[in-house]
Short mmCIF file of C-alpha atoms and ligand atoms in Angstrom, two decimals:
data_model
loop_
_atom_site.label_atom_id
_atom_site.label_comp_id
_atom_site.label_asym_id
_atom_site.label_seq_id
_atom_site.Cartn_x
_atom_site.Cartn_y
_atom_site.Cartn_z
CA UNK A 1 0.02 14.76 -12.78
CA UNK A 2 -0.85 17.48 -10.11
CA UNK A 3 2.34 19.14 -8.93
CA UNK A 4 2.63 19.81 -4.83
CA UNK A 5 2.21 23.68 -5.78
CA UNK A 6 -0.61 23.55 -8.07
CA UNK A 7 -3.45 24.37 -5.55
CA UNK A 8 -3.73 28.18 -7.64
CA UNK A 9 -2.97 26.71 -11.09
CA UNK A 10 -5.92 26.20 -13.53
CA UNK A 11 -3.38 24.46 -16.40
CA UNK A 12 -1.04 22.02 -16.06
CA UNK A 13 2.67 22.78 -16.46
CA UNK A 14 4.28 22.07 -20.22
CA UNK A 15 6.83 19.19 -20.18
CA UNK A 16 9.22 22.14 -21.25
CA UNK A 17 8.63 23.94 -18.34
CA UNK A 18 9.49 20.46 -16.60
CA UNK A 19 12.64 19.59 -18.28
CA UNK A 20 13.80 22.95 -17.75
CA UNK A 21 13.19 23.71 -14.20
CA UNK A 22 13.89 20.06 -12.78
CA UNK A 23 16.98 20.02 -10.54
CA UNK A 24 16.12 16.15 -9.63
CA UNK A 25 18.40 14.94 -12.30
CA UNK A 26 21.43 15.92 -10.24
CA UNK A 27 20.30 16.62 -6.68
CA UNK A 28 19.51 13.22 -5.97
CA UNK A 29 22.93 13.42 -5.18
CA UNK A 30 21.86 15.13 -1.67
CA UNK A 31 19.81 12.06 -0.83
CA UNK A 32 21.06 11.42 2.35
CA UNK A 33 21.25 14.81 3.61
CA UNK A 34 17.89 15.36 2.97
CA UNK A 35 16.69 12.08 4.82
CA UNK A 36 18.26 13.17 7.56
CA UNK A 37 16.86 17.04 7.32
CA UNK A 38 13.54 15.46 7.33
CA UNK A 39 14.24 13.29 9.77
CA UNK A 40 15.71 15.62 12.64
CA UNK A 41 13.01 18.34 11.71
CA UNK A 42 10.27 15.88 12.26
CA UNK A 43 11.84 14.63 15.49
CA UNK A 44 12.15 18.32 16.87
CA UNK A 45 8.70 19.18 16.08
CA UNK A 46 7.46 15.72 18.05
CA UNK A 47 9.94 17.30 20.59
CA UNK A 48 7.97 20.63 20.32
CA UNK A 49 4.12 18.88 20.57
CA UNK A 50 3.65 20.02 17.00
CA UNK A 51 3.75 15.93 15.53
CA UNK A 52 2.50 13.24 17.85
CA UNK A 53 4.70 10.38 18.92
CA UNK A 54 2.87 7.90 16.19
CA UNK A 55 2.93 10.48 13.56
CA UNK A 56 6.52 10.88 14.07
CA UNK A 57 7.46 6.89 14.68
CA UNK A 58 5.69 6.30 10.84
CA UNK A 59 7.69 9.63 9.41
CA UNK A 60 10.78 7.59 10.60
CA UNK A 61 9.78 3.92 9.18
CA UNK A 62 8.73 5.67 6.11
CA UNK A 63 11.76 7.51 5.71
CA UNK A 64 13.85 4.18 6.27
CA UNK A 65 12.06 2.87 3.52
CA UNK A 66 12.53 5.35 1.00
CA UNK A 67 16.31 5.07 1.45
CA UNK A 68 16.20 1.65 1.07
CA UNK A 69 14.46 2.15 -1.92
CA UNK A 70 16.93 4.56 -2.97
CA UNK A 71 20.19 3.06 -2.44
CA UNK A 72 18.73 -0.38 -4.18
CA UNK A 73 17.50 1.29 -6.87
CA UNK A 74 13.56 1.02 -7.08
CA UNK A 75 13.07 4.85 -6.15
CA UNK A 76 11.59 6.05 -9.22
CA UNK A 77 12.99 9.19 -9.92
CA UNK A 78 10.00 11.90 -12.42
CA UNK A 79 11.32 14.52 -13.75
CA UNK A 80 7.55 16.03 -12.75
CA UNK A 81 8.50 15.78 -9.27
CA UNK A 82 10.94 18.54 -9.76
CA UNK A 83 13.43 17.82 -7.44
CA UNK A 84 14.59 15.16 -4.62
CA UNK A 85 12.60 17.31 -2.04
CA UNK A 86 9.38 16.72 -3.78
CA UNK A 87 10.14 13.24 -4.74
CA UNK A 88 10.65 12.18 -1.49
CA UNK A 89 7.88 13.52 0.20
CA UNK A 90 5.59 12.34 -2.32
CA UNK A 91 7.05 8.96 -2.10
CA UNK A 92 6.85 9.14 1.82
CA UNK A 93 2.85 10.19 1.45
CA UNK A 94 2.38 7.15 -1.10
CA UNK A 95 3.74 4.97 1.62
CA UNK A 96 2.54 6.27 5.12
CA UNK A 97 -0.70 8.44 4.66
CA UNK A 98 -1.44 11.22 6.17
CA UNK A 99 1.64 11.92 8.70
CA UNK A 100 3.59 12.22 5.91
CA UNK A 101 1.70 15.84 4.77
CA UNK A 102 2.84 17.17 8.18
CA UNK A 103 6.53 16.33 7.19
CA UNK A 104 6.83 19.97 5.97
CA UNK A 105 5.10 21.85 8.69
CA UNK A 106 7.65 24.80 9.59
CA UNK A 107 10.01 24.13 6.64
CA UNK A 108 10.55 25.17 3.35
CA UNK A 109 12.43 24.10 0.86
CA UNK A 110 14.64 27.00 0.68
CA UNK A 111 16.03 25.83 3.86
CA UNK A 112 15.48 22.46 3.41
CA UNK A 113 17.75 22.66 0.81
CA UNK A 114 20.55 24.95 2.08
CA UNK A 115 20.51 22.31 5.46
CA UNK A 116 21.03 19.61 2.71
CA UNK A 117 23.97 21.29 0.21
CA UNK A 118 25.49 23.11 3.56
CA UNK A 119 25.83 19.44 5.05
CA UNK A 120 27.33 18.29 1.64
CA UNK A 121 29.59 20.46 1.24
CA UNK A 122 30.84 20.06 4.85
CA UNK A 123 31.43 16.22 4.65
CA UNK A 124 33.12 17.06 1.48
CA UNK A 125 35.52 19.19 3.23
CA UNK A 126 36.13 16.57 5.74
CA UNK A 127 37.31 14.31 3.09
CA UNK A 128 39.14 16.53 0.86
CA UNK A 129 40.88 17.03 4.16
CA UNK A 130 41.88 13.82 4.97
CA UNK A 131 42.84 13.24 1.19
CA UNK A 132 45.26 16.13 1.38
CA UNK A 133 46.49 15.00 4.47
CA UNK A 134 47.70 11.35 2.76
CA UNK A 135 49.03 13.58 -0.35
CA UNK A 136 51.24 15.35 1.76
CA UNK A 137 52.19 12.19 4.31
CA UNK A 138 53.11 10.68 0.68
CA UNK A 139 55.66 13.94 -0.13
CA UNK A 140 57.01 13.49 3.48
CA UNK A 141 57.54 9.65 3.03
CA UNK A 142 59.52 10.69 -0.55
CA UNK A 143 61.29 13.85 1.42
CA UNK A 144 62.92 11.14 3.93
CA UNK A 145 64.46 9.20 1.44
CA UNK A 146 66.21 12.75 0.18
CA UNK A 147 67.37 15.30 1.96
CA UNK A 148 70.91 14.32 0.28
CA UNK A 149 69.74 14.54 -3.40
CA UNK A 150 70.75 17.23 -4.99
CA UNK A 151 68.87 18.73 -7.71
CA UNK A 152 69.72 22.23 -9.37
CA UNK A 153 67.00 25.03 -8.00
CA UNK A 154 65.53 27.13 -10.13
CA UNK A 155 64.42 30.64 -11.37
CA UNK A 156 63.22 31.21 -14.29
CA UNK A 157 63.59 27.63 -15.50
CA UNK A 158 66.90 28.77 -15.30
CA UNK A 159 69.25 26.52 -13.32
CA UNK A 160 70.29 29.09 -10.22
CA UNK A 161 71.33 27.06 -6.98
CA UNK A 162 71.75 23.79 -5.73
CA UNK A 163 68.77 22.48 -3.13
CA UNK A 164 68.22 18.98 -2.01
CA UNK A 165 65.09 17.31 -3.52
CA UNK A 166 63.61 16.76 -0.06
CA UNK A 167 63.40 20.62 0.33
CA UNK A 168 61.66 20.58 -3.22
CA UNK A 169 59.43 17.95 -2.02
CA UNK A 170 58.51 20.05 1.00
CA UNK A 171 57.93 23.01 -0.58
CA UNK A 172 54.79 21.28 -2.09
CA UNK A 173 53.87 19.82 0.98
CA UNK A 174 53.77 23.76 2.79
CA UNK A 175 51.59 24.45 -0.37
CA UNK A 176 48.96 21.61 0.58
CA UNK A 177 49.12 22.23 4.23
CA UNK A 178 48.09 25.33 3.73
CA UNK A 179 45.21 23.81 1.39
CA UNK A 180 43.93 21.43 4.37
CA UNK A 181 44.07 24.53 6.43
CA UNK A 182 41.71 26.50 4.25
CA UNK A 183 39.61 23.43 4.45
CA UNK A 184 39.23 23.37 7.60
CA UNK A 185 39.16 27.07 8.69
CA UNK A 186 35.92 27.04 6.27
CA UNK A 187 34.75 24.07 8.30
CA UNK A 188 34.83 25.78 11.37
CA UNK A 189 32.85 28.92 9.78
CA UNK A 190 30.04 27.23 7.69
CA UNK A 191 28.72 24.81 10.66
CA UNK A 192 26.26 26.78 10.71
CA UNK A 193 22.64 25.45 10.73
CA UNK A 194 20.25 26.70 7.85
CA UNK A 195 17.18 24.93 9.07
CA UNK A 196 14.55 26.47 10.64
CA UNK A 197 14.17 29.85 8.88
CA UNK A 198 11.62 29.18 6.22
CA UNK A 199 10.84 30.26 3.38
CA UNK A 200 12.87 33.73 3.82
CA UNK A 201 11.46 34.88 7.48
CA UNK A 202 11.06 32.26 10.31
CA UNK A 203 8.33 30.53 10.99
CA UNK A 204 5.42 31.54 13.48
CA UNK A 205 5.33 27.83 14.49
CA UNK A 206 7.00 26.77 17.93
CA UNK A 207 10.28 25.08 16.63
CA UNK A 208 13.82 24.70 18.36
CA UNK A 209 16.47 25.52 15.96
CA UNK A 210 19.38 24.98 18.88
CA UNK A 211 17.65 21.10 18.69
CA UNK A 212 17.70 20.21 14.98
CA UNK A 213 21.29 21.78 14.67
CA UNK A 214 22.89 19.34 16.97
CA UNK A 215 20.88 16.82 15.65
CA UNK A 216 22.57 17.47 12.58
CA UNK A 217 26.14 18.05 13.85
CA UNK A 218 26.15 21.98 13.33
CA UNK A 219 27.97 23.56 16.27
CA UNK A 220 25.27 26.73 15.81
CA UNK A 221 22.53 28.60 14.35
CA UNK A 222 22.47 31.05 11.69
CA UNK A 223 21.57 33.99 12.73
CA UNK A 224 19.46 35.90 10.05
CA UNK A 225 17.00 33.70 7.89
CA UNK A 226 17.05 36.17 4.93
CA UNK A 227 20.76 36.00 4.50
CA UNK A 228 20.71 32.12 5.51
CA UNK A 229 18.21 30.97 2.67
CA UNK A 230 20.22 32.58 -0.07
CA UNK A 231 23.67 32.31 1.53
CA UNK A 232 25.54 30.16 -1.01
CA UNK A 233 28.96 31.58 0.41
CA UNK A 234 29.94 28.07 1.90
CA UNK A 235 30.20 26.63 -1.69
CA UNK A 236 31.83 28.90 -3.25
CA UNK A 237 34.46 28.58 -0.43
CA UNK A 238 34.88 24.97 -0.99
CA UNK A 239 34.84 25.81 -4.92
CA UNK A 240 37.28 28.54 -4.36
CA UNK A 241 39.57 25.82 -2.21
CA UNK A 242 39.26 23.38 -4.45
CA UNK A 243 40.70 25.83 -7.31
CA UNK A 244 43.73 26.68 -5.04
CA UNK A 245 44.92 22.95 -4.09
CA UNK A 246 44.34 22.26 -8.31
CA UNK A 247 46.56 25.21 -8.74
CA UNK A 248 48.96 23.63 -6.51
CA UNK A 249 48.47 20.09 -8.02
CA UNK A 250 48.77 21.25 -11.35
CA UNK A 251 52.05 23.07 -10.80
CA UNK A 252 53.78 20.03 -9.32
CA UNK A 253 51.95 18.07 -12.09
CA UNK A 254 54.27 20.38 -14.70
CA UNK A 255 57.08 19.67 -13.09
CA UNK A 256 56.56 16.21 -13.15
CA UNK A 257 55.50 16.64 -17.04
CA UNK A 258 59.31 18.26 -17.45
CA UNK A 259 61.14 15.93 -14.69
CA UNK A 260 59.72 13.00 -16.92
CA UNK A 261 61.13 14.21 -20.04
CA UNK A 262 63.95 12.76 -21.78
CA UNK A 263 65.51 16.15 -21.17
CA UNK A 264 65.49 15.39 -17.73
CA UNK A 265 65.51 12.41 -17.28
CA UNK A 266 64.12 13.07 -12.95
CA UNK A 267 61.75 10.67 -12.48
CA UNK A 268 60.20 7.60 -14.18
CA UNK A 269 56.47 6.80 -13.58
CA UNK A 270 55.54 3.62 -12.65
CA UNK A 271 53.66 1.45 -15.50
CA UNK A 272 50.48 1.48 -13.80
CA UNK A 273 50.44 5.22 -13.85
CA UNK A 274 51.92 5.78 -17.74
CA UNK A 275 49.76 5.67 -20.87
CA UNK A 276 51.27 4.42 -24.25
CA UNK A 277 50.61 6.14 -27.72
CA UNK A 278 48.65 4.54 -30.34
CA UNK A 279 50.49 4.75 -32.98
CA UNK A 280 54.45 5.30 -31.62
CA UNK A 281 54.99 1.98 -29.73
CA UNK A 282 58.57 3.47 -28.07
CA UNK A 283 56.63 5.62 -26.12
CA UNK A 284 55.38 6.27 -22.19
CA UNK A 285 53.48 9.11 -21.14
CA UNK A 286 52.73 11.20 -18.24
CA UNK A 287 49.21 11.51 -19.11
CA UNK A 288 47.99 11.63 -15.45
CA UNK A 289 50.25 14.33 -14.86
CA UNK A 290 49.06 15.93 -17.92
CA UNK A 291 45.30 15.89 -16.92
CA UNK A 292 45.50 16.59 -13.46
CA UNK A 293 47.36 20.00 -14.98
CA UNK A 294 44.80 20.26 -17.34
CA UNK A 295 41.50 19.38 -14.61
CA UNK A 296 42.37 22.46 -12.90
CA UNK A 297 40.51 24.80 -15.38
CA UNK A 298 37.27 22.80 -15.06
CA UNK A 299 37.29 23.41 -10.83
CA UNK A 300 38.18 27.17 -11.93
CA UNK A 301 35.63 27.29 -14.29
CA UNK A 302 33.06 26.08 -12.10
CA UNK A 303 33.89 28.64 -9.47
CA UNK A 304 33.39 31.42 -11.90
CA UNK A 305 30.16 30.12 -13.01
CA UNK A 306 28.69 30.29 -9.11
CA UNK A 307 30.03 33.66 -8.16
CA UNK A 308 28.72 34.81 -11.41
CA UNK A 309 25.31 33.18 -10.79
CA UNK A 310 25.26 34.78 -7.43
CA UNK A 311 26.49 38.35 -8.35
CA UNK A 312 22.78 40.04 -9.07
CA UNK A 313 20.63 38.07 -6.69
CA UNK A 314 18.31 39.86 -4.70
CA UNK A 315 17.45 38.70 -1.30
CA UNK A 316 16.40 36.10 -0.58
CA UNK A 317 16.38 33.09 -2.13
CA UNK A 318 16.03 32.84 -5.98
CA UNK A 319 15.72 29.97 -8.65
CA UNK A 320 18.77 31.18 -9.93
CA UNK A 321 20.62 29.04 -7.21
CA UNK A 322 19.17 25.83 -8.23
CA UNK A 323 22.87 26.18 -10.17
CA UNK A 324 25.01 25.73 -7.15
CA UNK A 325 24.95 21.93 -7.32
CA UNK A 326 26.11 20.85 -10.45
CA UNK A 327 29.35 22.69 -10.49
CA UNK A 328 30.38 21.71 -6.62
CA UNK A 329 29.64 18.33 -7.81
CA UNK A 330 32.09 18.27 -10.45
CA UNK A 331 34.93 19.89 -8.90
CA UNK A 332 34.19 17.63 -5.64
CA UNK A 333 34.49 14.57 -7.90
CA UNK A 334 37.91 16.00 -9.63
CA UNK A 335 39.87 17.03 -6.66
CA UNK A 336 39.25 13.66 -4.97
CA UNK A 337 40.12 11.82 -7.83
CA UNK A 338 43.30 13.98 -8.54
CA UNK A 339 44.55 14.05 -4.96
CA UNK A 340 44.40 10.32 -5.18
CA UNK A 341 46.13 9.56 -7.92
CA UNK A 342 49.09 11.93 -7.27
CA UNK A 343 49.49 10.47 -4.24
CA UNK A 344 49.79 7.10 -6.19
CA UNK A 345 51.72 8.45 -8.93
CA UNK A 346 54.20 9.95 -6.84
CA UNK A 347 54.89 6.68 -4.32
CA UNK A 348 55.17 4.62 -6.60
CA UNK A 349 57.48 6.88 -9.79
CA UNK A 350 61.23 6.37 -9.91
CA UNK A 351 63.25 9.27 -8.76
CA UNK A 352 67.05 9.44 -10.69
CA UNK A 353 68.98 10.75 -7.88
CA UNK A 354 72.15 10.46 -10.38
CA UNK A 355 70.49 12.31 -13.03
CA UNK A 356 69.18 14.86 -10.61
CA UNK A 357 72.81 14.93 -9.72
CA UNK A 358 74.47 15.37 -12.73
CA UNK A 359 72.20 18.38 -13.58
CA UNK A 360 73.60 20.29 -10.90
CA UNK A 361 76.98 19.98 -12.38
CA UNK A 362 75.70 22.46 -15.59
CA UNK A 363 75.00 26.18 -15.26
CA UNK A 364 77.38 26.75 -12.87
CA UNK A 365 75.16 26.76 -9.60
CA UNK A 366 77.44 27.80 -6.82
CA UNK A 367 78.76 31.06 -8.78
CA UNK A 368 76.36 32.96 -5.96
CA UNK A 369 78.85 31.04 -3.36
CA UNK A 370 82.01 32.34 -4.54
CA UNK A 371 80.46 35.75 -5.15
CA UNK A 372 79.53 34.89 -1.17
CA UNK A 373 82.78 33.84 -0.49
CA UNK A 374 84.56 37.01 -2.24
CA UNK A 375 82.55 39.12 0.18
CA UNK A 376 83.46 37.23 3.17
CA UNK A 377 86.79 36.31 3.08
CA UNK A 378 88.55 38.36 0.62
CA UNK A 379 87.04 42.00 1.93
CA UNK A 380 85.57 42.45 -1.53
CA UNK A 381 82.69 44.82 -2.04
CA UNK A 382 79.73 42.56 -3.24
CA UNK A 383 79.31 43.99 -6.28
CA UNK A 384 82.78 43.81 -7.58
CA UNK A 385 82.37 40.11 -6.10
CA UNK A 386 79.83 39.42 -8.78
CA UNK A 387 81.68 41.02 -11.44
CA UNK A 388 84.97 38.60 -11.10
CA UNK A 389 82.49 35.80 -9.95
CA UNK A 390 80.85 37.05 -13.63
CA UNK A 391 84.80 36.35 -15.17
CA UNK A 392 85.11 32.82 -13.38
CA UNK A 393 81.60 31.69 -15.55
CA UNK A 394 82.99 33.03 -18.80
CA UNK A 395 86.52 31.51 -18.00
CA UNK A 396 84.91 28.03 -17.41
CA UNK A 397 82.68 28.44 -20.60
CA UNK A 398 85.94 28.80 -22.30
CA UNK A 399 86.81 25.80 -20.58
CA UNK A 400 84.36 23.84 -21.33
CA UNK A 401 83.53 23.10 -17.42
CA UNK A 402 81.42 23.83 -14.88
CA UNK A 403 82.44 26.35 -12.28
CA UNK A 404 82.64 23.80 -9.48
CA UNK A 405 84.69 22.16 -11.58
CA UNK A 406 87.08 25.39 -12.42
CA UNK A 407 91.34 24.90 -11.21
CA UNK A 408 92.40 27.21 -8.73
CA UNK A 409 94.91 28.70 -10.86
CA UNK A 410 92.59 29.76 -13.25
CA UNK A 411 90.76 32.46 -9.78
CA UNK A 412 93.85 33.00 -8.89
CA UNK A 413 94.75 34.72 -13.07
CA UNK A 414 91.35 36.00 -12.45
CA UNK A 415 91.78 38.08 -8.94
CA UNK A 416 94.95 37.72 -7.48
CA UNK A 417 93.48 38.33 -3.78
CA UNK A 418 91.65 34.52 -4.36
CA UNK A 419 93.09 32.45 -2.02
CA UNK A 420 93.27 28.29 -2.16
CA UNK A 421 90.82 28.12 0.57
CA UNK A 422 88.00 28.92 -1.58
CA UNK A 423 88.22 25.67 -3.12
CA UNK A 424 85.14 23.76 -0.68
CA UNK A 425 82.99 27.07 -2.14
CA UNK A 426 82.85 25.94 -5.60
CA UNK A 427 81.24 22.24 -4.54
CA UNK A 428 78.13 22.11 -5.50
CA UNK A 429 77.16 19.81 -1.98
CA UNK A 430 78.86 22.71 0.16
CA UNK A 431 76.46 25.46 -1.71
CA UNK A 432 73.49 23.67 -0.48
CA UNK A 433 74.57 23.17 2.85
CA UNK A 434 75.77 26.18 3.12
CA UNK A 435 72.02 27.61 3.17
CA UNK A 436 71.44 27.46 6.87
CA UNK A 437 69.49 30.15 6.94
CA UNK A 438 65.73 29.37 8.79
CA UNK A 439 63.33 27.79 5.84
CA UNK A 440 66.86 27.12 3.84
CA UNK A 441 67.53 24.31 1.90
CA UNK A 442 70.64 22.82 3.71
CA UNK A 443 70.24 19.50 5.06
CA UNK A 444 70.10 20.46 8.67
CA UNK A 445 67.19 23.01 8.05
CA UNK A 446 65.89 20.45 5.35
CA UNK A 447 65.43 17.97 8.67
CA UNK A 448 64.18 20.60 10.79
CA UNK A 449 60.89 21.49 8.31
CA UNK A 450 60.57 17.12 7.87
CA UNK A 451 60.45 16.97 11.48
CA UNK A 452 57.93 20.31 11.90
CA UNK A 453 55.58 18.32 8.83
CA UNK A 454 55.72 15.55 10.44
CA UNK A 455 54.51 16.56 13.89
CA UNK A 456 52.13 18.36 12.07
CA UNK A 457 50.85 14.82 9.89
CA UNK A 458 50.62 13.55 13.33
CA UNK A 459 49.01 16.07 15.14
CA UNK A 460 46.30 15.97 12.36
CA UNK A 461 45.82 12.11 11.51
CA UNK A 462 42.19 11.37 11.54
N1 LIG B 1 15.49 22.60 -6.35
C1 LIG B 1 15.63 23.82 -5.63
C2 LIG B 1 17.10 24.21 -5.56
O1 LIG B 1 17.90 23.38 -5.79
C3 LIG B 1 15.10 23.67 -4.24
C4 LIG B 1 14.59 24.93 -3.62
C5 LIG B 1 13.37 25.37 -4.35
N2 LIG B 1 12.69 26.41 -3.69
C6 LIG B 1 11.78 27.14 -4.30
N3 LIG B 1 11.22 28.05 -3.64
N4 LIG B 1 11.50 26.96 -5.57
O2 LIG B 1 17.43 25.33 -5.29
#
């Protein structure tokens, strides 16, 4: 079959050449995006006097038809057609004559195809937005319910101090605010219309860029065509954000991993969202939180592979970025998924408040308070503070108790200047209130970043 190019070739192309050099087995992907390309370039250049009104009114019923044909199936997709560009020209030809050569006047598909990917990416973003958004209304709606639970804060993995589990919680949802942020500051950026510059230089023919864009929802113009038509900087952005909210997702997924442990004993998942072993009947695991830990290092992988394809490229555009597509389209397809089922995961798991409770009553969390409290009220030098604080946690080991736990006559043998009023210091409750610091964990400031996250949720609800 004679390819749209072949005008200079005297033999025709091997089917390895074909296999090898198709992109249509994935692009199709872009189907819409490149309907609506055609559609807005072929309305400007009726605009411009360069397609008559008839030419342009079959373009449009032709184009209709080939996305009918495409979203019920019939669209025969040939791997000789290359990719969707060519299929759907051809296609368009086959079913209106004539007008349908003129579709490409002033266009190439180097910018046909950064217009379609650009605008892919971009309604991507828009829903990986609105995604994170419910993921972190979902932490919010858990945060309400406990900004009294106390569970033991940690360095390390080392138990250190007391925080509420709403402040936990929250932490997670600053990490995915700033996620939808990144979103949507590369949003802003990449609205940038591609079409319009060619093959690598403009076009000599009399075309309105400013009218396609708007057409197409772009709030601008690029403004040099030799950057625009090899510019694949917008999806590697969305690759790069992707990787950083799966960082984020995969961290919390660990914890949950740990919190469902019989170690811990934090949460319970729901049924629905727990996996059973094959051969151990007794057991329940947290294989969702396990994969969406483990999906991260596909999303990173596939942003290596595009800044690595990208790296040597001359100017302009090369074959070389026929690659962008598959790996955008994988990651796009695992962060949705994975946003959406934490979201479910999480609403619907079992927190153990008691459990979460009880932890906080080993490894001695509020030793920093009566350290604090030494400093304050005794006139002790801080750190000769830690060093009897230091003899308290020994003296309760002995004990067999935690330090909240610890009788006051047992301070008092330690450091005669202890007084009885440092009793309240040892409760675990008090040491998390008594964080009051801005962005500190006790209650009050716990309500006080609920309230900021939720004016934020609101101030950003679709
Ligand atoms: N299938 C190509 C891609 O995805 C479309 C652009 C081809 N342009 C070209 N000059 N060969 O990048």
């Amino acid at each position: 079959m004679q390819k749209m190019w072949s005008g200079r070739f005297t033999e025709a192309a091997s089917s390895l050449l074909d296999e090898f050099n198709a992109s249509i087995m994935f692009d199709r992907e872009l189907y819409r995006e490149d309907i609506e390309g055609s559609l807005a370039h072929a309305t400007m250049l009726q605009e411009q006097g360069i397609l008559t009104q008839e030419e342009l009114g079959s373009i449009t019923k032709g184009l209709a038809q080939v996305k009918e044909e495409i979203e019920s199936g019939v669209f025969v997709w040939e791997l000789s057609d290359e990719d969707l560009h060519m299929a759907i020209e051809k296609r368009l030809t086959a079913i209106i004559g004539e007008a349908g050569k003129k579709l490409h006047t002033a266009r190439s598909r180097n910018d046909q195809v950064a217009v379609d990917f650009r605008r892919y990416v971009l309604r991507k973003n828009k829903e990986i937005m609105e995604l994170t958004h419910d993921l972190i209304r979902a932490l919010h709606t858990i945060a309400q319910d406990h900004s009294d639970t106390l569970i033991p804060g940690m360095t390390h993995l080392q138990h250190a101090q007391p925080v509420n589990f709403a402040f936990h919680m929250l932490a997670y949802g600053a990490m995915f605010k700033r996620d939808y942020e990144r979103f949507e500051d590369s949003f802003r950026r990449n609205n940038v219309s591609p079409l319009g510059c060619a093959a690598l230089a403009g076009t000599p023919h009399n075309i309105n860029r400013h009218s396609t864009a708007e057409k197409l929802g772009f709030d601008s113009v690029s403004t040099n065509c030799l950057d625009t038509v090899s510019d694949r900087d917008f999806a590697l952005e969305i690759l790069f954000n992707i990787s950083m909210s799966m960082m984020h997702i995969s961290r919390l997924a660990e914890e949950m991993v740990m919190w469902s442990s019989y170690e811990f004993k934090f949460i319970t998942f729901s049924d629905a969202y727990s996996t059973g072993s094959s051969i151990m009947p007794q057991k329940k695991n947290p294989d969702v939180a396990e994969l969406l830990r483990g999906k991260s290092g596909r999303t990173f992988g596939n942003l290596m592979g595009l800044l690595t394809v990208m790296k040597g490229l001359p100017l302009a555009y090369n074959k070389d970025t026929q690659e962008d597509k598959e790996g955008v389209f994988d990651s796009v397809k695992t962060i949705e998924i994975s946003l959406n089922i934490l979201k479910e995961a999480m609403l619907t798991m079992n927190v153990h408040k008691e459990n979460m409770e009880s932890a906080c009553k080993v490894g001695h969390l509020s030793a920093t308070d009566l350290a604090d409290y030494l400093v304050q009220y005794c006139d002790i030098p801080f750190r000769e503070a830690h060093f009897i604080t230091g003899k308290a946690v020994a003296k309760s080991e002995e004990l067999g108790i935690d330090l909240s736990d610890i009788p006051f006559a047992e301070l008092k043998a330690i450091d005669a200047r202890i007084k009885e009023n440092v009793m309240p210091f040892l409760s675990i409750k008090h040491s998390m209130n008594a964080r009051t610091s801005e962005g500190g964990t006790a209650a009050v400031r716990t309500m006080e970043q609920l309230s900021h996250l939720n004016t934020w949720l609101e101030a950003n609800q679709k």
